[in-house]
């Protein structure tokens, strides 16, 4: 019982891939008083992470990774940030601890893209660690409910928001995308494997070529997690690029699921939304109950 | 009773916009024994229509259009083919019959894109005509059930087809798109306002940049009408370009809703599918009953 209760006092290991989010997570987690063991994936982690003095480990040092985490007394692990270069087997075949786990690692690396992180989570769990979501240690990065950047959506924007929410919820139940755009009373774009930024570029193009008839700032991007989505492996996130792409698409604003979407680089993101005149709004739960 | 029963003996007016489909519809309707009054929209109808000796009318000749149809004894009207140039009011302000109907026509032309054809249908109905779907006079152009170009989808392709069907049905109920692509057990692209060809280009790009990991011919495009879709205004259609785009995306095949999707340029489309090694398959109804 003491062991369980002390879980939040033990340091959490944050294994950091690329992008700005890992440093933000480490900082936000430390700000809550939690001790953090920052581990940078060599060749992936961004320079911004360096001020948190991470331990830097390559793909061939998985044995050392587990030893380091165990010595530090870590029980909880967070995986955060992008991995652009899928390691090849030669770089993985490193230290003894890596070699011992190689069959399992190879099995994970040779699966489809989608299941890779889920398999990686399984490897950590087999070692006795508990993989948790970044939002659990850094809740301050999450979108909250209500107006984040005002004004509150009104009139046509409310109708478009409801339409896009319906679309994303229907898609989410089929495990498809996390985002959709409605404009002028119809859903014009739905996210598949291309990601939110590419979908927003498509919306800008649809307006440019006149395939969507719209004047002025109109239309709403909705982004939410899929129902049952494993937020430890894939946490929906927006950032300054999302604002820029939404502004390029001429949208009136962005609505996010409160408590399940990260706002990266919050200061820059909120400033960009204000600057471009876009509202940012947090909503709770599903439209039809829940 | 005689008047109703003779409706199919009366000539049907086919008002032809751009593309190859209008000539195909006129030809297929005549092949069923139906008398057809072909009317070409000036500046829109393709040269291929000329061998059917159409009456050519501009946007300012709407009075003459109605007179011509009435004199020919037409009760049924089909609207088919694209209209790329939305007429401006000056070109519409033509003959007396056009002027008399101008308020109604302007109301139709100034509405949103989506409702234009529905409003045009209303104008014809106000004049006592019955607007019917091209598929009703040219059923031979529709996709039939089962194998259209073999072999029948098997294994992974069946699973992908079911997934994409689920997605399109969920979207269709929300009045969004008519098409989706599933590949390797997940839906990778969903059609919004961009149209099927643009969605297929996106799939090709997703594979090219490695965002979708796939080797060889894999994945299925599903195209179907929305439930309750007005097929008189918008009939889902594939053609040789669809085959080309699906082949570029590396797909294994295409599944179409039987009886509610047109195959344009059937000989060329089927030959292209055979040439590229894509299956074409017709399915009936909805996955969950109906």
XYZ file of C-alpha atoms in Angstrom:
580
model
C 0.000 0.000 0.000
C 2.877 2.359 0.798
C 4.456 1.411 -2.522
C 1.298 2.304 -4.427
C 0.698 5.518 -2.514
C 4.285 6.629 -3.042
C 4.023 6.142 -6.794
C 3.517 9.883 -7.372
C 6.526 10.719 -5.206
C 8.839 8.507 -7.257
C 10.448 10.170 -10.261
C 8.697 9.723 -13.580
C 10.849 8.865 -16.606
C 10.004 11.009 -19.635
C 11.437 9.512 -22.829
C 11.695 12.363 -25.284
C 11.470 12.236 -29.076
C 11.484 15.263 -31.357
C 9.565 18.524 -31.289
C 8.988 21.142 -28.634
C 6.441 19.156 -26.634
C 8.855 16.935 -24.623
C 10.587 19.938 -23.030
C 7.193 21.464 -22.256
C 6.028 18.240 -20.623
C 9.187 17.967 -18.507
C 8.839 21.592 -17.419
C 5.104 21.369 -16.680
C 5.550 18.123 -14.735
C 8.362 19.603 -12.642
C 6.183 22.657 -12.017
C 3.659 20.364 -10.307
C 6.450 19.251 -7.951
C 6.977 15.868 -9.591
C 10.558 14.657 -9.945
C 11.355 13.938 -13.604
C 14.084 11.794 -15.142
C 14.397 13.243 -18.653
C 15.752 10.835 -21.274
C 16.571 12.140 -24.737
C 16.400 9.804 -27.728
C 19.676 10.494 -29.569
C 19.118 12.032 -32.983
C 15.477 12.809 -32.222
C 15.217 15.014 -29.109
C 15.263 18.765 -29.776
C 17.909 21.183 -28.478
C 15.225 22.806 -26.301
C 15.384 19.752 -24.062
C 19.032 20.316 -23.107
C 18.320 22.839 -20.360
C 16.617 20.001 -18.452
C 19.907 18.034 -18.549
C 18.525 14.829 -19.999
C 20.302 11.494 -20.171
C 20.915 10.890 -23.858
C 20.468 7.324 -25.112
C 20.507 5.766 -28.586
C 18.425 2.941 -30.007
C 21.179 0.435 -29.146
C 21.109 1.324 -25.435
C 17.816 -0.154 -24.391
C 19.482 -2.266 -21.702
C 21.049 0.878 -20.263
C 17.704 2.667 -20.514
C 15.927 0.124 -18.331
C 18.854 -0.011 -15.870
C 18.905 3.790 -15.596
C 15.197 4.014 -14.954
C 15.290 1.245 -12.358
C 18.301 2.769 -10.545
C 16.484 6.139 -10.430
C 13.506 4.393 -8.804
C 11.151 5.167 -11.669
C 7.954 3.215 -11.931
C 6.005 5.496 -14.274
C 7.160 6.211 -17.827
C 5.922 8.788 -20.324
C 6.689 8.532 -24.051
C 6.437 11.903 -25.778
C 7.556 13.518 -29.017
C 7.991 12.345 -32.577
C 10.285 9.635 -33.889
C 11.004 10.404 -37.511
C 13.686 7.855 -38.143
C 12.596 4.318 -37.618
C 15.736 2.582 -36.308
C 17.147 -0.168 -38.457
C 18.118 -3.464 -36.861
C 21.839 -2.763 -36.925
C 21.501 0.353 -34.780
C 19.185 -1.497 -32.430
C 21.604 -4.390 -31.911
C 23.550 -2.539 -29.237
C 24.143 -3.360 -25.592
C 23.491 -6.699 -23.959
C 20.164 -5.593 -22.513
C 19.077 -4.610 -25.989
C 20.206 -7.916 -27.482
C 18.334 -9.905 -24.857
C 15.114 -8.098 -25.750
C 15.798 -8.063 -29.471
C 13.156 -10.598 -30.591
C 10.470 -8.585 -28.859
C 11.815 -5.290 -30.177
C 12.061 -6.599 -33.724
C 8.483 -7.829 -33.479
C 7.428 -4.323 -32.438
C 9.424 -2.570 -35.132
C 8.197 -4.789 -37.950
C 4.499 -4.275 -37.185
C 2.334 -1.624 -38.832
C 2.884 2.033 -37.988
C -0.196 2.282 -35.862
C 0.629 -0.478 -33.460
C 4.310 0.432 -32.980
C 3.773 2.628 -29.951
C 1.283 0.210 -28.457
C 3.894 -2.556 -28.821
C 6.570 -0.331 -27.302
C 4.236 0.248 -24.350
C 3.981 -3.522 -23.996
C 7.776 -3.852 -23.858
C 7.969 -1.337 -21.006
C 5.161 -3.053 -19.150
C 6.906 -6.415 -19.468
C 9.835 -4.819 -17.628
C 7.554 -3.830 -14.779
C 7.082 -0.170 -15.682
C 3.743 1.593 -15.980
C 3.374 3.716 -19.093
C 1.182 6.758 -18.446
C 0.055 9.649 -20.633
C 1.902 12.950 -20.768
C -1.380 14.673 -19.861
C -1.337 12.851 -16.506
C 1.890 14.529 -15.413
C 1.432 17.813 -17.320
C -2.287 18.650 -17.142
C -1.555 22.370 -17.509
C -0.836 21.739 -21.203
C -4.369 20.517 -21.874
C -7.139 22.606 -23.413
C -9.648 23.580 -20.739
C -13.419 24.005 -21.137
C -14.979 27.236 -22.405
C -13.308 30.222 -24.028
C -9.520 29.829 -24.331
C -9.180 32.714 -26.762
C -12.401 34.717 -27.136
C -14.930 35.635 -28.185
C -17.141 32.600 -27.611
C -18.348 31.088 -30.902
C -21.769 32.439 -31.867
C -24.399 32.038 -34.589
C -23.113 30.269 -37.685
C -19.903 29.256 -35.909
C -21.894 27.337 -33.291
C -23.779 25.460 -36.015
C -20.538 24.671 -37.866
C -18.914 23.544 -34.628
C -21.786 21.152 -33.907
C -21.625 19.747 -37.456
C -17.873 19.187 -37.313
C -18.219 17.607 -33.856
C -20.805 15.174 -35.210
C -18.450 14.247 -38.036
C -15.424 13.747 -35.785
C -17.450 11.682 -33.336
C -18.771 9.430 -36.100
C -15.237 9.052 -37.484
C -13.765 8.514 -34.057
C -16.100 5.617 -33.382
C -14.663 4.026 -36.533
C -11.113 4.816 -35.353
C -10.462 7.132 -38.321
C -9.493 10.777 -37.761
C -9.348 13.298 -34.963
C -10.448 16.387 -36.846
C -12.968 17.836 -39.271
C -13.883 21.248 -40.680
C -17.424 22.499 -41.207
C -18.142 25.723 -43.043
C -21.394 27.442 -43.955
C -23.528 24.558 -42.735
C -21.660 21.626 -44.245
C -18.644 19.499 -43.447
C -16.035 20.225 -46.109
C -13.055 18.196 -44.889
C -12.466 15.171 -42.750
C -9.106 14.004 -41.443
C -7.690 10.647 -42.438
C -4.049 9.580 -42.343
C -2.869 12.951 -43.704
C -3.109 14.745 -40.347
C -4.734 17.999 -39.302
C -2.303 20.438 -40.922
C -2.614 18.762 -44.334
C -6.401 18.749 -43.986
C -6.371 22.485 -43.249
C -4.168 23.115 -46.298
C -6.811 21.284 -48.318
C -9.501 23.606 -46.923
C -7.456 26.640 -47.946
C -7.094 25.148 -51.441
C -10.843 24.387 -51.681
C -11.580 28.049 -50.997
C -8.845 29.287 -53.336
C -10.155 27.280 -56.300
C -13.762 28.200 -55.495
C -14.809 24.614 -54.754
C -16.048 25.988 -51.460
C -17.884 29.302 -51.750
C -17.127 31.412 -48.696
C -16.431 35.006 -47.861
C -14.649 36.319 -44.788
C -13.714 34.360 -41.678
C -16.078 31.414 -41.616
C -15.897 27.756 -40.634
C -14.698 25.830 -37.599
C -12.000 23.210 -37.063
C -12.922 20.620 -34.440
C -10.238 18.411 -32.946
C -10.825 15.705 -30.373
C -9.483 12.354 -29.239
C -11.188 9.229 -30.536
C -13.423 7.522 -27.978
C -11.236 4.950 -26.271
C -8.097 6.384 -27.868
C -4.915 5.434 -25.994
C -3.672 8.904 -25.042
C -0.383 7.342 -23.898
C 0.461 6.595 -27.524
C -1.145 9.490 -29.389
C -2.394 12.647 -27.734
C -4.171 15.085 -30.070
C -2.179 18.318 -30.128
C -2.437 21.753 -31.672
C 0.238 24.400 -31.858
C 1.157 27.644 -33.630
C 1.260 25.789 -36.985
C -2.341 24.710 -36.494
C -3.394 28.320 -35.908
C -1.471 29.451 -38.969
C -3.054 26.728 -41.137
C -6.548 27.481 -39.786
C -6.051 31.186 -40.528
C -4.834 30.354 -44.045
C -8.037 28.353 -44.492
C -9.994 31.455 -43.478
C -11.676 29.771 -40.512
C -13.469 31.633 -37.736
C -12.094 29.430 -34.986
C -11.009 26.133 -33.475
C -12.906 23.965 -30.980
C -10.995 21.405 -28.912
C -12.088 18.606 -26.627
C -11.376 19.910 -23.133
C -9.050 17.709 -21.093
C -7.989 15.500 -24.007
C -6.132 17.830 -26.422
C -2.716 19.373 -25.774
C -1.960 22.958 -26.670
C 1.756 22.994 -27.505
C 3.712 26.242 -27.086
C 0.667 27.651 -25.338
C 1.830 31.280 -25.185
C 2.757 31.370 -28.871
C -0.376 29.439 -29.879
C -2.769 31.681 -27.963
C -0.978 34.808 -29.168
C -1.222 33.600 -32.771
C -4.950 32.944 -32.362
C -5.480 36.446 -30.948
C -3.321 37.921 -33.683
C -5.260 36.140 -36.449
C -8.640 36.786 -34.828
C -9.478 33.105 -34.361
C -11.459 31.880 -31.375
C -10.201 28.887 -29.397
C -12.911 27.060 -27.525
C -12.936 23.968 -25.310
C -15.933 21.617 -25.256
C -16.672 18.650 -23.019
C -17.813 15.121 -23.836
C -19.891 13.900 -26.757
C -22.800 15.695 -28.426
C -25.265 12.855 -27.900
C -24.824 12.298 -24.174
C -21.798 10.798 -22.357
C -54.791 6.907 -66.648
C -53.834 6.847 -70.288
C -51.865 10.044 -69.752
C -49.886 8.504 -66.902
C -49.340 5.211 -68.668
C -48.123 7.011 -71.769
C -45.527 8.964 -69.813
C -42.767 6.567 -70.874
C -43.819 6.828 -74.504
C -43.486 10.601 -74.487
C -40.045 11.940 -75.345
C -37.771 12.755 -72.434
C -35.838 16.025 -72.554
C -32.177 15.588 -71.647
C -30.538 18.919 -70.846
C -26.828 18.417 -71.376
C -23.934 20.172 -69.608
C -20.273 19.319 -70.095
C -18.371 16.036 -70.069
C -18.875 12.749 -71.863
C -21.766 11.545 -69.726
C -24.615 13.479 -71.439
C -23.952 11.846 -74.826
C -23.767 8.453 -73.108
C -27.070 9.041 -71.362
C -28.786 10.116 -74.598
C -27.404 7.072 -76.414
C -28.270 4.612 -73.633
C -31.797 6.039 -73.290
C -32.416 5.792 -77.031
C -31.102 2.213 -76.930
C -33.970 1.360 -74.557
C -36.405 2.615 -77.207
C -37.165 5.893 -75.447
C -37.511 8.990 -77.606
C -35.041 11.667 -76.457
C -35.046 15.415 -77.036
C -31.392 16.335 -76.554
C -30.776 19.936 -75.493
C -27.203 21.235 -75.363
C -26.305 24.058 -72.986
C -24.313 26.457 -75.185
C -20.705 26.746 -74.080
C -20.970 23.704 -71.819
C -22.055 20.655 -73.845
C -19.217 18.595 -75.344
C -18.629 18.028 -79.047
C -19.452 14.331 -78.520
C -23.087 15.324 -78.163
C -23.352 16.715 -81.693
C -23.984 13.372 -83.375
C -27.290 13.248 -81.485
C -28.303 16.537 -83.176
C -29.200 18.434 -80.020
C -31.051 21.734 -79.857
C -28.501 24.240 -78.603
C -29.735 26.854 -76.122
C -27.966 29.521 -74.070
C -28.704 30.752 -70.576
C -30.809 33.610 -71.975
C -33.169 31.223 -73.782
C -35.025 29.695 -70.898
C -38.386 30.792 -72.341
C -37.503 29.024 -75.574
C -36.335 25.979 -73.623
C -39.686 25.506 -71.927
C -41.592 26.187 -75.168
C -39.446 23.663 -77.053
C -39.979 20.969 -74.449
C -43.728 21.571 -74.301
C -44.085 21.530 -78.099
C -42.177 18.245 -78.237
C -44.637 16.792 -75.735
C -41.987 16.235 -73.070
C -43.135 15.688 -69.523
C -39.946 14.175 -68.092
C -36.653 16.090 -67.925
C -33.150 14.875 -67.113
C -30.360 17.269 -66.115
C -26.925 15.782 -66.764
C -23.339 16.960 -67.111
C -21.260 19.664 -65.495
C -21.814 23.395 -65.582
C -18.455 25.064 -65.067
C -19.459 28.618 -65.809
C -22.087 29.988 -63.533
C -24.034 32.378 -65.774
C -24.002 36.013 -64.806
C -27.258 37.932 -64.722
C -26.612 39.776 -67.987
C -26.379 36.553 -69.979
C -29.464 35.225 -68.227
C -31.556 38.289 -69.046
C -32.468 37.044 -72.497
C -35.831 36.161 -74.031
C -39.205 37.148 -72.638
C -39.783 33.768 -71.059
C -36.468 34.104 -69.259
C -37.299 37.614 -68.056
C -40.638 36.514 -66.693
C -38.947 33.840 -64.597
C -35.964 35.998 -63.693
C -36.739 36.592 -59.976
C -36.995 32.837 -59.439
C -33.862 32.138 -61.481
C -31.849 34.806 -59.687
C -32.952 33.349 -56.371
C -31.657 29.969 -57.524
C -28.363 31.299 -58.852
C -27.561 33.341 -55.771
C -28.008 30.463 -53.324
C -25.167 28.206 -52.130
C -23.566 25.813 -54.588
C -25.181 22.777 -53.063
C -28.730 23.877 -53.415
C -28.435 25.278 -56.962
C -29.476 22.095 -58.726
C -32.254 21.455 -56.246
C -33.575 24.962 -56.922
C -33.280 24.421 -60.673
C -35.326 21.240 -60.248
C -37.948 23.353 -58.476
C -38.123 25.767 -61.416
C -38.780 22.911 -63.846
C -41.413 21.444 -61.566
C -43.177 24.808 -61.316
C -43.517 24.685 -65.100
C -45.248 21.311 -64.866
C -42.287 19.125 -65.805
C -41.102 16.103 -63.834
C -37.348 16.009 -63.257
C -36.063 12.436 -63.151
C -32.602 10.938 -62.695
C -30.382 10.004 -65.627
C -30.160 6.497 -64.164
C -33.911 6.088 -64.687
C -33.628 6.455 -68.459
C -30.106 4.982 -68.840
C -29.868 2.123 -66.335
C -27.260 0.362 -68.469
C -24.708 2.950 -67.288
C -25.084 1.912 -63.642
C -22.690 -0.379 -61.796
C -24.293 -3.782 -61.331
C -23.884 -6.155 -58.378
C -20.956 -8.568 -58.120
C -17.776 -8.706 -60.190
C -17.632 -6.008 -62.872
C -13.920 -6.511 -63.500
C -12.518 -9.588 -61.756
C -11.239 -11.201 -59.720
C -13.656 -10.867 -56.810
C -12.047 -9.108 -53.831
C -10.601 -11.608 -51.352
C -8.823 -11.684 -47.990
C -7.414 -8.317 -46.962
C -9.311 -6.534 -49.751
C -12.631 -7.750 -48.342
C -11.722 -6.431 -44.895
C -10.617 -3.079 -46.357
C -13.788 -2.882 -48.420
C -15.955 -3.437 -45.330
C -14.030 -0.783 -43.380
C -14.322 1.800 -46.151
C -18.023 0.984 -46.542
C -18.574 1.592 -42.834
C -16.820 4.947 -43.125
C -18.772 6.060 -46.197
C -22.065 5.008 -44.631
C -21.319 6.930 -41.420
C -20.324 9.969 -43.486
C -23.271 9.626 -45.781
C -25.699 9.725 -42.876
C -24.126 13.097 -41.998
C -24.420 14.212 -45.651
C -20.628 14.507 -46.032
C -18.796 12.496 -48.703
C -19.450 9.667 -51.115
C -16.100 7.905 -50.924
C -13.401 6.566 -48.618
C -10.239 4.479 -48.913
C -9.203 1.756 -46.474
C -5.793 0.126 -46.651
C -4.163 -2.537 -44.495
C -6.993 -2.571 -41.983
C -7.533 1.146 -41.505
C -9.334 3.982 -43.228
C -6.677 6.339 -44.561
C -8.766 8.889 -46.462
C -12.292 10.193 -46.391
C -13.893 12.397 -49.033
C -15.118 15.874 -48.184
C -15.693 18.739 -50.606
C -12.508 17.936 -52.540
C -14.049 15.078 -54.534
C -12.949 11.512 -55.196
C -10.067 12.190 -57.588
C -8.421 14.672 -55.197
C -8.864 12.198 -52.332
C -7.137 9.487 -54.386
C -4.268 11.859 -55.191
C -3.906 12.350 -51.444
C -3.693 8.564 -50.949
C -0.940 8.354 -53.552
C 0.907 11.159 -51.754
C 0.482 9.463 -48.341
C 2.174 6.366 -49.729
C 4.867 8.348 -51.524
C 5.918 10.198 -48.366
C 5.692 7.036 -46.264
C 2.864 8.328 -44.083
C 1.069 5.152 -45.059
C 3.262 2.068 -45.041
C 2.192 -0.245 -47.831
C 3.777 -2.524 -50.377
C 2.237 -3.682 -53.615
C -1.376 -3.322 -54.678
C -3.341 -2.918 -51.489
C -6.349 -0.932 -50.346
C -9.870 -0.389 -51.618
C -11.801 2.688 -52.753
C -15.491 2.547 -51.888
C -17.924 4.908 -53.591
C -21.642 5.085 -52.896
C -24.544 7.518 -52.883
C -25.513 9.079 -49.587
C -28.677 7.622 -48.055
C -31.510 9.809 -49.292
C -29.245 11.530 -51.817
C -31.179 13.179 -54.667
C -29.742 11.252 -57.622
C -31.464 13.694 -59.980
C -29.060 16.411 -58.858
C -25.868 14.479 -58.136
C -25.263 10.918 -59.255
C -21.986 9.387 -58.023
C -19.878 8.555 -61.067
C -16.545 6.924 -61.816
C -14.655 6.933 -65.100
C -11.231 6.273 -66.589
C -9.728 9.083 -64.469
C -10.927 7.362 -61.316
C -9.209 4.130 -62.378
C -6.025 6.025 -63.191
C -6.055 7.807 -59.814
C -6.798 4.565 -57.934
C -3.916 2.847 -59.739
C -1.608 5.765 -58.904
C -2.620 5.297 -55.261
C -1.577 1.637 -55.558
C -5.026 0.319 -54.646
C -6.155 -3.267 -55.194
C -9.606 -2.318 -56.378
C -12.780 -0.262 -56.318
C -16.147 -1.192 -54.821
C -19.284 0.632 -55.988
C -22.842 0.700 -54.745
C -24.765 -1.345 -57.314
C -27.623 0.519 -58.965
C -26.642 3.942 -57.617
C -23.241 4.712 -59.194
C -22.665 5.478 -62.875
C -19.709 4.079 -64.765
C -18.891 6.715 -67.386
C -17.134 5.635 -70.600
C -17.766 2.057 -69.540
C -15.602 0.363 -72.184
C -12.614 2.621 -71.472
C -13.129 2.425 -67.713
C -13.358 -1.368 -67.616
C -10.403 -1.712 -69.995
C -8.332 0.607 -67.794
C -9.204 -1.438 -64.698
C -8.183 -4.668 -66.450
C -5.029 -3.009 -67.749
C -4.033 -1.748 -64.282
C -5.045 -4.978 -62.552
C -7.724 -3.353 -60.387
C -10.903 -5.192 -59.463
C -14.252 -3.440 -59.873
C -16.958 -4.798 -57.637
C -20.613 -3.874 -57.073
C -22.235 -4.203 -53.640
C -25.839 -3.794 -52.589
C -27.425 -1.826 -49.744
C -25.974 -0.972 -46.366
C -23.694 -3.120 -44.219
C -25.986 -3.074 -41.210
C -29.179 -4.257 -42.829
C -31.441 -2.375 -45.307
